[in-house]
Coordinates of C-alpha atoms in Angstrom, one line a residue:
Chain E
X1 CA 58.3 1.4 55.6
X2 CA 56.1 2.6 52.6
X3 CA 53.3 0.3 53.9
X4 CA 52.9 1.5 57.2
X5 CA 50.6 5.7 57.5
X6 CA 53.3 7.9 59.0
X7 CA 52.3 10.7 60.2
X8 CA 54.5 14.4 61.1
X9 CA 53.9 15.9 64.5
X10 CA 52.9 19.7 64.3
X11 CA 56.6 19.9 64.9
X12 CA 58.2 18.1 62.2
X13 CA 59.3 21.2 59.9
X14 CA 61.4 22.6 63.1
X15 CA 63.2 18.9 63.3
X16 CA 63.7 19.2 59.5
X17 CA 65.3 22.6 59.9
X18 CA 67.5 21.3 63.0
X19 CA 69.0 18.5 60.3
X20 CA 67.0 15.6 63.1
X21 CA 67.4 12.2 61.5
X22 CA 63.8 11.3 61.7
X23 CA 62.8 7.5 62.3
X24 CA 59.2 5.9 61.8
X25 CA 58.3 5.6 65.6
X26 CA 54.5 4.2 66.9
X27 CA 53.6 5.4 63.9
X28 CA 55.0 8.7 63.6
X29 CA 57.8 10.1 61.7
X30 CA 60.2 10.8 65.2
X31 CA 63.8 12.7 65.3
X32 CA 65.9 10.4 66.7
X33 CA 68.6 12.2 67.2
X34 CA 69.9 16.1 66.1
X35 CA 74.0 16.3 67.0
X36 CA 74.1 13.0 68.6
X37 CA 72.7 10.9 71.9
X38 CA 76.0 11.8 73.7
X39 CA 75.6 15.4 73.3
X40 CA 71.6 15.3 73.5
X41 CA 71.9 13.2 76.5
X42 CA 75.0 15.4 78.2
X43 CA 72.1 18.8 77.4
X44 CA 69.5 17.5 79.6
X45 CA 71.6 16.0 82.3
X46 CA 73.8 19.2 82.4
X47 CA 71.6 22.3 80.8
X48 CA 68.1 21.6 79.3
X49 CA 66.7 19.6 76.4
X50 CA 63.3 20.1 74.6
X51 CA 61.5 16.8 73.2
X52 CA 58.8 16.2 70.9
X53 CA 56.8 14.2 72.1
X54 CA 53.7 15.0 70.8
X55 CA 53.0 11.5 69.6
X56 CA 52.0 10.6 73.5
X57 CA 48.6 10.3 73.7
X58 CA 46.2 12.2 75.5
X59 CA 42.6 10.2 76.8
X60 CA 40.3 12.9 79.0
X61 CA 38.0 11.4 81.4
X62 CA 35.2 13.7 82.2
X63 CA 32.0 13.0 84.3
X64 CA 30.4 13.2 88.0
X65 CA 32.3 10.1 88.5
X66 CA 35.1 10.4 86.8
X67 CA 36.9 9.6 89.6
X68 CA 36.0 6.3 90.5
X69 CA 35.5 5.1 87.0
X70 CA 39.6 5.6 86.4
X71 CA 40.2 4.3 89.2
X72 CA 38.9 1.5 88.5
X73 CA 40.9 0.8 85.8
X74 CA 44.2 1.5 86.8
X75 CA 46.4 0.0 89.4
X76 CA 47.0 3.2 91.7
X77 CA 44.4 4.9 93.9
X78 CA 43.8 8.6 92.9
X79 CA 42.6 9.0 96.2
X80 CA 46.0 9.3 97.1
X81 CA 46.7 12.6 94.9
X82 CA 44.5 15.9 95.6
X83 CA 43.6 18.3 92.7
X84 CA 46.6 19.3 90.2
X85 CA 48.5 16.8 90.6
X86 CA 50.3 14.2 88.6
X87 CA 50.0 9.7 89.5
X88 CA 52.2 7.8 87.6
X89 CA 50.6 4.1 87.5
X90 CA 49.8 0.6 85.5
X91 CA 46.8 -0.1 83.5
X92 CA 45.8 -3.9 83.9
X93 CA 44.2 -6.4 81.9
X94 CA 41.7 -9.1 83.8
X95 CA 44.9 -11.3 84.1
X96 CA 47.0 -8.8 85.9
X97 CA 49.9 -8.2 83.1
X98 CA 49.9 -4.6 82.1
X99 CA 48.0 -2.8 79.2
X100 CA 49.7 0.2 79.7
X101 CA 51.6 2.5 82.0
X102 CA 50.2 6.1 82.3
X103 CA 50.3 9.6 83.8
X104 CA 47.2 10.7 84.9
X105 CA 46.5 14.3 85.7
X106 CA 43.8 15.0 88.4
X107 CA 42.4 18.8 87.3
X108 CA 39.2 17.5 89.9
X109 CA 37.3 14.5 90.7
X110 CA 34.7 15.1 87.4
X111 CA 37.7 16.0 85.0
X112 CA 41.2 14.0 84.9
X113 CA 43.8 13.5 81.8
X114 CA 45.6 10.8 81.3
X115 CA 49.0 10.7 79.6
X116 CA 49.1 7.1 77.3
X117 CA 52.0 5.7 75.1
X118 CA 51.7 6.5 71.6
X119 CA 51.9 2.8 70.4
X120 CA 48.7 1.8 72.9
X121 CA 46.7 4.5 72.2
X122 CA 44.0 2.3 70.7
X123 CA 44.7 -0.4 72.6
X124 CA 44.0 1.7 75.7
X125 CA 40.9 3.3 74.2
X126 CA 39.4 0.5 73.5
X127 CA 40.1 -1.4 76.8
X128 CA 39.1 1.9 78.8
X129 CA 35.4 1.5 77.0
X130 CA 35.6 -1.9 77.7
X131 CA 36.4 -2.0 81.3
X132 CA 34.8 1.0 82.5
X133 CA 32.6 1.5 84.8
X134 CA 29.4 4.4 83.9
X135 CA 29.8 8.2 85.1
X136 CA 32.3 9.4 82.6
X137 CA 33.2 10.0 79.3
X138 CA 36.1 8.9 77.7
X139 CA 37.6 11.5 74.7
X140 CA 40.5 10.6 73.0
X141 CA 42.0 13.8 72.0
X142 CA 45.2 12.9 70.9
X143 CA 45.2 14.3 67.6
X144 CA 44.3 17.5 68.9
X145 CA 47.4 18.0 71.4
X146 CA 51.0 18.5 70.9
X147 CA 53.7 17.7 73.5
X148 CA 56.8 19.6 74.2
X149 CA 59.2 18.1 77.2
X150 CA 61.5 20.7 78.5
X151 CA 63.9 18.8 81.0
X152 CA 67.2 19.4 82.7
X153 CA 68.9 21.4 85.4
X154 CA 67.8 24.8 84.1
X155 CA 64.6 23.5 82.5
X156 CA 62.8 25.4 86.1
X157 CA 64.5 28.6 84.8
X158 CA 63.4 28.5 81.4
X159 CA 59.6 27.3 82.0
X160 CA 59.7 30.7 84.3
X161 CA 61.2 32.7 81.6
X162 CA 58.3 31.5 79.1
X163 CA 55.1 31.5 81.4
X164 CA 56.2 33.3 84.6
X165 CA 58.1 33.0 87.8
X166 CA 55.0 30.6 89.0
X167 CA 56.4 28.1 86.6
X168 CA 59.9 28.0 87.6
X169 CA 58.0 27.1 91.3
X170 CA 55.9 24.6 90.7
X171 CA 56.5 21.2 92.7
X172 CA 57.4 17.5 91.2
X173 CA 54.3 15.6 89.7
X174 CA 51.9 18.9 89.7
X175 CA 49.8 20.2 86.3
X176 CA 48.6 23.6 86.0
X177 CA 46.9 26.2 83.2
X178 CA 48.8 28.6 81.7
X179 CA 48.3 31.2 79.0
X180 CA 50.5 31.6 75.9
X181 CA 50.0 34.6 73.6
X182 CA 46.2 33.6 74.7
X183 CA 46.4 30.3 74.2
X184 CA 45.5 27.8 77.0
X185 CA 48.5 25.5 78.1
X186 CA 49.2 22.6 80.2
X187 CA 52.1 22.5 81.9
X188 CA 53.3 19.5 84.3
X189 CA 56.2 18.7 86.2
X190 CA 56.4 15.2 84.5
X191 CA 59.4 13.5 82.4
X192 CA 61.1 10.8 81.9
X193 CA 64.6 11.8 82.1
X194 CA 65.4 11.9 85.9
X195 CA 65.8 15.7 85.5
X196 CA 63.8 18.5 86.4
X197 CA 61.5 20.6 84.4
X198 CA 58.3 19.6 82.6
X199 CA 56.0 18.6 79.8
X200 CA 53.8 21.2 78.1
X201 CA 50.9 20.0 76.5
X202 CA 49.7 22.6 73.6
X203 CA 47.5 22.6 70.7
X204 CA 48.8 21.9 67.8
X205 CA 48.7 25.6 66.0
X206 CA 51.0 26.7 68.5
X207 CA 53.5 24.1 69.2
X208 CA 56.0 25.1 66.4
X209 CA 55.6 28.9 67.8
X210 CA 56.0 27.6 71.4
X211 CA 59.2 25.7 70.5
X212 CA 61.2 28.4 68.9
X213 CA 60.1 30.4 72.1
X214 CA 61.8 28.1 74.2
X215 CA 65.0 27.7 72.4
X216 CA 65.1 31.6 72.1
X217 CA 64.6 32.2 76.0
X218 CA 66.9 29.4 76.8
X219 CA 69.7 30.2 74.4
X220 CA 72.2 31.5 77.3
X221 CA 70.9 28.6 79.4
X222 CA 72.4 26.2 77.0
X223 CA 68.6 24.6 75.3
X224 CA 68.9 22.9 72.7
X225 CA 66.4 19.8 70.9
X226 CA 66.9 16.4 72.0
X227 CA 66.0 12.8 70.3
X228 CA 64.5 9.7 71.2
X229 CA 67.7 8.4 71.5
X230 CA 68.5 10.6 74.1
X231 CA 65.4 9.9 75.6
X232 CA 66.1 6.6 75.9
X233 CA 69.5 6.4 77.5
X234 CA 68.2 9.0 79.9
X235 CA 65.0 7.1 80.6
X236 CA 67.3 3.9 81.5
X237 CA 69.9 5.7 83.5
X238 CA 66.9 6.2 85.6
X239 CA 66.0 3.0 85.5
X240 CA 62.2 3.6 84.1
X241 CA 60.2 1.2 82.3
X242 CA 60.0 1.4 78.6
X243 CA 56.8 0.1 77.5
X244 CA 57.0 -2.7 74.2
X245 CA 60.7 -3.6 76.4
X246 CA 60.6 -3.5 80.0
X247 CA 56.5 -4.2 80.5
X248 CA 53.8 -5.6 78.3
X249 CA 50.8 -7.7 78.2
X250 CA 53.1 -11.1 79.3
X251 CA 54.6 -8.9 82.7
X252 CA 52.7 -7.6 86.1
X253 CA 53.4 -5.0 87.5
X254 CA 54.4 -6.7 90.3
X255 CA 57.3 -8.5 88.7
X256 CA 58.0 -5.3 87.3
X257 CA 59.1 -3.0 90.5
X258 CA 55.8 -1.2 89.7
X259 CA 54.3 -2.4 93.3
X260 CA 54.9 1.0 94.5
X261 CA 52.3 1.7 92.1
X262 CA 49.9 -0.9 92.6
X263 CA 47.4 -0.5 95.4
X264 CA 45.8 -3.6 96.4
X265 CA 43.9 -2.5 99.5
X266 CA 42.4 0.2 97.5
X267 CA 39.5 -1.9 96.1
X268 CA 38.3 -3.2 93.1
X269 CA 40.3 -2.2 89.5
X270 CA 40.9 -4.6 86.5
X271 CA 43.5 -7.1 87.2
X272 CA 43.4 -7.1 91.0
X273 CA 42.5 -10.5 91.3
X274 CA 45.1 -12.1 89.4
X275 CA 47.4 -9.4 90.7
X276 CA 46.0 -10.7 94.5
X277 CA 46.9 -14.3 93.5
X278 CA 50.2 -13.7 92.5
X279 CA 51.3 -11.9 95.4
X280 CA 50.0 -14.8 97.7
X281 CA 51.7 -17.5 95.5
X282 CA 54.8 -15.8 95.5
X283 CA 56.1 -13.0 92.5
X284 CA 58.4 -15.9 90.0
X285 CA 60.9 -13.4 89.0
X286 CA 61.9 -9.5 89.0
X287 CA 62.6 -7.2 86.7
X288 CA 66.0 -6.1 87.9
X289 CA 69.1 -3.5 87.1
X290 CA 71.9 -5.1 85.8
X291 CA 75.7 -4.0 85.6
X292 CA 77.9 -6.0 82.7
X293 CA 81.8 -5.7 83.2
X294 CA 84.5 -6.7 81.3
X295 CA 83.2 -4.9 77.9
X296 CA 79.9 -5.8 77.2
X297 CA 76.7 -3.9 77.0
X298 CA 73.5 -5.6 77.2
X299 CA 70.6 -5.7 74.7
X300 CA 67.3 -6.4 74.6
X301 CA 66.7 -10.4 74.3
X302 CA 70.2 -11.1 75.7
X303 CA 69.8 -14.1 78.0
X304 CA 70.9 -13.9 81.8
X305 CA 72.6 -17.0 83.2
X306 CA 73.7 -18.1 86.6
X307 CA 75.8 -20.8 86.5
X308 CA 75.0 -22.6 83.7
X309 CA 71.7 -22.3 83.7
X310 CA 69.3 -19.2 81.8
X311 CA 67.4 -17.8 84.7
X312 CA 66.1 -14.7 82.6
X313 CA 66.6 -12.2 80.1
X314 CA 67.5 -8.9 79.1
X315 CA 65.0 -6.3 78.3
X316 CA 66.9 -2.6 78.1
X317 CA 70.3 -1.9 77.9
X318 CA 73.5 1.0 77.0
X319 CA 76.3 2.1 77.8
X320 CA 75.4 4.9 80.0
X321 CA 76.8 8.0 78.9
X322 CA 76.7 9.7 82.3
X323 CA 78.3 6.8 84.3
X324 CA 80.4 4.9 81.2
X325 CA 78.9 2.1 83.0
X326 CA 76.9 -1.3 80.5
X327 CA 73.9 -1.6 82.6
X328 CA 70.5 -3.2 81.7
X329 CA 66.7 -4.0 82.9
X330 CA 66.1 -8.0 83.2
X331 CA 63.6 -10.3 84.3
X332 CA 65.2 -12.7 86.7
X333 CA 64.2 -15.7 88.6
X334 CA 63.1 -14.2 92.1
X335 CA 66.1 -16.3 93.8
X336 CA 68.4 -14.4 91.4
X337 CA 66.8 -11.4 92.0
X338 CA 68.8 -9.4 95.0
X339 CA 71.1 -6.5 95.3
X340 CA 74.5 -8.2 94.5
X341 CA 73.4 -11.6 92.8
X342 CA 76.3 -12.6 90.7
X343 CA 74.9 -12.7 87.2
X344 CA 76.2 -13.9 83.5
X345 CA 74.6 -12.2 80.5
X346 CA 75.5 -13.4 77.1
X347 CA 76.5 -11.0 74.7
X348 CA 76.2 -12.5 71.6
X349 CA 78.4 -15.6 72.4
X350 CA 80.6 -13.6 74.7
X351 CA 79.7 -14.8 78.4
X352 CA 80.1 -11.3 80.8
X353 CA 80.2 -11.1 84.3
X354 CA 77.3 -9.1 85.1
X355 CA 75.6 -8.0 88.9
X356 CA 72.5 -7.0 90.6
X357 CA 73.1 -3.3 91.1
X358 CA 70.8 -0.2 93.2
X359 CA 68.9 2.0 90.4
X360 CA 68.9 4.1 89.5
X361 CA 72.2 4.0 87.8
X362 CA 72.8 7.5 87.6
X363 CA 72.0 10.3 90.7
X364 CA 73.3 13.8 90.6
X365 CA 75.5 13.8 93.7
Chain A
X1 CA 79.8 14.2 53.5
X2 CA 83.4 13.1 53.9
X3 CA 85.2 12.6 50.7
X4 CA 86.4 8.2 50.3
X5 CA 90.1 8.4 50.0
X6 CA 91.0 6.7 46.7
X7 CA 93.7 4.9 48.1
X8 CA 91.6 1.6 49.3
X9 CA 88.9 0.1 47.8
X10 CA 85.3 -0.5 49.3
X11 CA 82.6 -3.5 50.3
X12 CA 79.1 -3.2 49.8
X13 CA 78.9 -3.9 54.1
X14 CA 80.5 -0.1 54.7
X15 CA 84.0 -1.3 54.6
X16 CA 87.2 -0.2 53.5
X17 CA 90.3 -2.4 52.8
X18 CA 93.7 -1.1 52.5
X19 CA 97.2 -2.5 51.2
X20 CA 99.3 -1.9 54.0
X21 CA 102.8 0.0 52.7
X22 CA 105.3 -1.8 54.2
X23 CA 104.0 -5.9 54.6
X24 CA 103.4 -7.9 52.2
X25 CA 99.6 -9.6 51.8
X26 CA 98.5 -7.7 54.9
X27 CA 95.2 -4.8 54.7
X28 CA 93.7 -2.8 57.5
X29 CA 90.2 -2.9 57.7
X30 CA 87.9 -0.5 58.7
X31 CA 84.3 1.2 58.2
X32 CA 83.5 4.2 56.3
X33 CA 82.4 7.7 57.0
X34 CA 79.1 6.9 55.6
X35 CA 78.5 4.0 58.1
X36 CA 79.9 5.6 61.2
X37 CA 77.5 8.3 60.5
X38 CA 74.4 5.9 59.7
X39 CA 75.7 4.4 63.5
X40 CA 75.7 7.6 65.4
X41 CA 78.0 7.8 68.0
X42 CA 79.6 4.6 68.7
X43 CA 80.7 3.4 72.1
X44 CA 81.8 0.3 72.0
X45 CA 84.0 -1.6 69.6
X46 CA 84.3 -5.5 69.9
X47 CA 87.6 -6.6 67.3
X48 CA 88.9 -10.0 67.2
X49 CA 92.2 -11.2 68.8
X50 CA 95.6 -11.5 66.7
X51 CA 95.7 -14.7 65.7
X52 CA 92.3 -15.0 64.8
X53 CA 91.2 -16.6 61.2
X54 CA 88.4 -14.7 59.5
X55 CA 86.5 -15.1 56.9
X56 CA 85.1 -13.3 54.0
X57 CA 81.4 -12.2 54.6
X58 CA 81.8 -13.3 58.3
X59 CA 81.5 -11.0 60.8
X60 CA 84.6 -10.1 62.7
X61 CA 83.5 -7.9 66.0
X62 CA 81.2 -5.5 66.7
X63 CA 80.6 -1.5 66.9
X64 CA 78.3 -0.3 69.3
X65 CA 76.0 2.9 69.6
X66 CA 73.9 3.9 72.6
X67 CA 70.7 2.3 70.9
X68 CA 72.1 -0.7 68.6
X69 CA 74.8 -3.2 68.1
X70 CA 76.3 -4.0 64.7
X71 CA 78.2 -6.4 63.3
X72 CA 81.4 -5.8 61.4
X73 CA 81.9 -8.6 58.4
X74 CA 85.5 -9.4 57.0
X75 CA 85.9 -8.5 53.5
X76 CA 88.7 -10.9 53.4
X77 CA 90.0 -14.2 54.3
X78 CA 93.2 -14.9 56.6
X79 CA 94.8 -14.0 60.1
X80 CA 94.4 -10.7 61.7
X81 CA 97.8 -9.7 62.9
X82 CA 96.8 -6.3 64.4
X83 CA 93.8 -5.3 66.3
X84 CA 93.2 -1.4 67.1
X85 CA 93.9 -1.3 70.9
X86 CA 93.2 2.4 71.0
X87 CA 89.4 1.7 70.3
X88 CA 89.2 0.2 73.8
X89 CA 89.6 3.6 75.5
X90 CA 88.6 5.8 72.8
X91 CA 86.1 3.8 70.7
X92 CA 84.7 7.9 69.0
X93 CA 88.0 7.3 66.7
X94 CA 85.8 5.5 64.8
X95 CA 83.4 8.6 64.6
X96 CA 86.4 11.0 64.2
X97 CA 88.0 9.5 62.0
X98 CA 86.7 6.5 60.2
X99 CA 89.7 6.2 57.4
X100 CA 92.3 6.9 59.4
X101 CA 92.7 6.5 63.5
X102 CA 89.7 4.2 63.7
X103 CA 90.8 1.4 62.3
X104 CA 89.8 -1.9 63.0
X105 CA 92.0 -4.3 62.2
X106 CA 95.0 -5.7 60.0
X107 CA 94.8 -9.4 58.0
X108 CA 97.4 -11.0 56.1
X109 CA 95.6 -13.0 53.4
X110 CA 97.0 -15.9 51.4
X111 CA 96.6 -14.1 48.4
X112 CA 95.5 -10.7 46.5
X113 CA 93.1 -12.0 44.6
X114 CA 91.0 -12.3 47.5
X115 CA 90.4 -7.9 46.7
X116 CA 88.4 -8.8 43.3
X117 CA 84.9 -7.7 43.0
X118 CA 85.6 -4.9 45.6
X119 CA 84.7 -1.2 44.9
X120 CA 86.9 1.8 43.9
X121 CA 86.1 5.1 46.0
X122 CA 83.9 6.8 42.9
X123 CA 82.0 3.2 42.7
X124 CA 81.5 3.7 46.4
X125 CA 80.2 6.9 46.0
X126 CA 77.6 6.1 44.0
X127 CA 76.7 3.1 45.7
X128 CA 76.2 5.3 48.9
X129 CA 74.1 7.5 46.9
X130 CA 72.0 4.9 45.8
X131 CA 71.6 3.4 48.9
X132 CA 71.0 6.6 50.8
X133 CA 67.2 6.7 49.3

């Protein structure tokens, strides 16, 4: 790794001090776990965890047509979403397989932020400027912004604690302003753990300060940091797409589940007319939840057979610590691809039953 | 970190290798405190059956964390008599306690010499150390 620029997040002297194993991650040195997954992962499903995730980058779009120039570059219709609110959606190349997936934050029509992964940021960039349309400009701002995920059951109770009861009340998948010892904040009720709760965005001066805030007001609410591993068997409980595993520039977002996301009647974007054709000629196979029994987990680049033949692959898999349950994201052939298809995934020589199964894997009740 | 008991000896894979007390030729297996650690909590532990052959430097099962899979190599040759059945209900053992409840497995080897070239607990240390940076 001493050839690749790693750089700290403004909070990287607080991970140190909370004994975080850090990890180079998208190019950024990233605690990947504190006490452990299991106990990280059991804080956020059962009190509330705070992430770094300050190397999520953030892309502002600003302009009289702001608007329609991100909208034509993305595979959702922010017509759908009024102001101060949240879209998740895909980002498209011209052949329909994804560039990115994104939040995108609608302040107003002229001024909208969108939310990319940390290992696309250029990528994204670059195709934005490509791609888009005139009316707005496009600021990267990513090294400007820190990122703080508070998520759980009593995430609410906390954010209320920090910036007022009009925190703890805000609705799923809405952004708003707040002030922090004077200092403007973001805060949205986004994540990526199936929980409730939110992500802050901050400058970078006060994310440290912000931090120990949190774990102060939370401490009888049972707060404590949480790691990217964490975040990742929490992310796949849910059954959400990973980006580099689940999607990428060889995947649509149609094969992906993502249709929900992708508006073809909403006009022209970037990919629509591949993403047009496939639809018409019929999707070839489906990203998929997967269950394993009889002791095996799957991984990511384990092959899926039916019968004897490989019909797919493996592209996200644990043991899920809320269920104990091996369960896995894989492209299958379509025909392979419904609720209860009897499955084989090969664990490393060891053949394992394995079945179509309803995500997500884990709800509350 | 955990002290190496002094009472096995130790692979450059994160093993340990014990002389069982009582039969002749046979060692349990098992990995060390510094590799359960590097692993992070383990969930899954794939062993051999009894009866199975292996083979030195060949892997031999599996431990499994949330994130990653790793193989387990044999730091001897022979036939694995005993396999850790607890580790199927209760594969943290290995967390708990790497020397001692989590073991792995037991092998009865053809013959002792197959424990030259293996490291003492101090050696261990210090290879630990080195390999720590």
């Amino acid at each position: 790794m001493g050839e690749v620029d790693v750089r700290n997040t403004a909070l990287h002297d607080v991970h140190v001090e909370h004994g975080a194993r850090i990890v180079p991650f998208a190019g950024y040195a990233m605690p990947l776990q504190y006490d452990g997954i299991m106990k990280e992962h059991a804080r956020v499903r059962e009190h509330v965890g705070l992430f770094d995730v300050s190397h999520m980058g953030e892309v502002w779009f600003r302009g009289p047509d702001a608007l329609n120039v991100l909208n034509g570059l993305i595979t959702n219709d922010l017509n759908r979403v009024g102001d101060g609110r949240a879209q998740y959606t895909a980002m498209c190349a011209p052949d329909g397989t994804i560039v990115d997936d994104l939040i995108v934050y609608r302040f107003s029509p002229e001024e909208l932020l969108v939310c990319v992964n940390a290992s696309n940021r250029h990528t994204d960039v670059a195709h934005m400027r490509e791609y888009a349309q005139p009316g707005a400009t496009i600021t990267d701002e990513s090294d400007d912004w820190s990122q703080i995920a508070v998520q759980g059951p009593k995430a609410a109770e906390l954010l209320g604690r920090v910036f007022g009861a009009e925190a703890a009340q805000m609705k799923p998948f809405r952004i708003a302003s707040f002030s922090y010892e004077g200092v403007r904040v973001l805060l949205s009720t986004t994540g990526y753990t199936g929980e409730g709760g939110g992500e802050i965005y901050m400058p970078n001066a006060i994310a440290a300060e912000l931090w120990r805030a949190l774990l102060a007001a939370g401490e009888d609410l049972g707060v404590g940091p949480a790691g990217l591993g964490a975040r990742d068997t929490l992310r796949l409980e849910m059954a959400y797409c990973l980006y580099g595993n689940d999607i990428d520039r060889t995947t649509t977002p149609l094969e992906a589940g993502l249709s929900w996301v992708t508006r073809l009647q909403k006009g022209h974007f970037v990919g629509r007319d591949a993403l047009v054709s496939q639809k018409e000629a019929g999707v070839p196979r489906k990203l998929v939840g997967i269950e394993v029994f009889e002791k095996g987990i799957p991984r990511q680049g384990y092959e899926v057979l039916a019968a004897d033949a490989v019909v797919g692959h493996v592209t996200s898999g644990t043991k899920s610590p809320s269920t104990g349950r091996c369960v896995g994201l894989a492209y299958v052939a379509a025909e392979h691809s419904a609720e209860g298809s009897e499955l084989i995934v090969d664990c490393r020589g060891r053949l394992r039953p394995a079945r179509v199964v309803a995500t997500p894997f884990y709800s509350r009740t | 970190m955990a002290e190496n008991p002094d009472d096995r000896t130790y692979t450059e894979d994160h093993e340990w290798v014990q002389l069982d007390a009582t039969e002749e030729n046979v060692y349990t297996i098992g990995i060390t405190h510094f590799a359960q650690d590097a692993l992070g909590d383990i969930v899954m532990v794939e062993l051999p059956e009894v009866g199975d052959n292996v083979s030195t430097g060949e892997p031999f099962g599996a431990v499994e964390s949330p994130k990653s899979v790793s193989d387990v190599f044999s730091p001897v040759t022979g036939e694995v008599v005993a396999v850790n059945e607890e580790l199927e209900d209760s594969p943290e053992y290995v967390n708990d306690s790497p020397f001692a409840e989590g073991w792995l497995i037991r092998v009865r080897v053809e013959s002792a010499s197959e424990l030259d070239g293996l490291m003492s607990a101090s050696a261990y240390a210090t290879f630990c150390e080195s390999a720590d940076h």
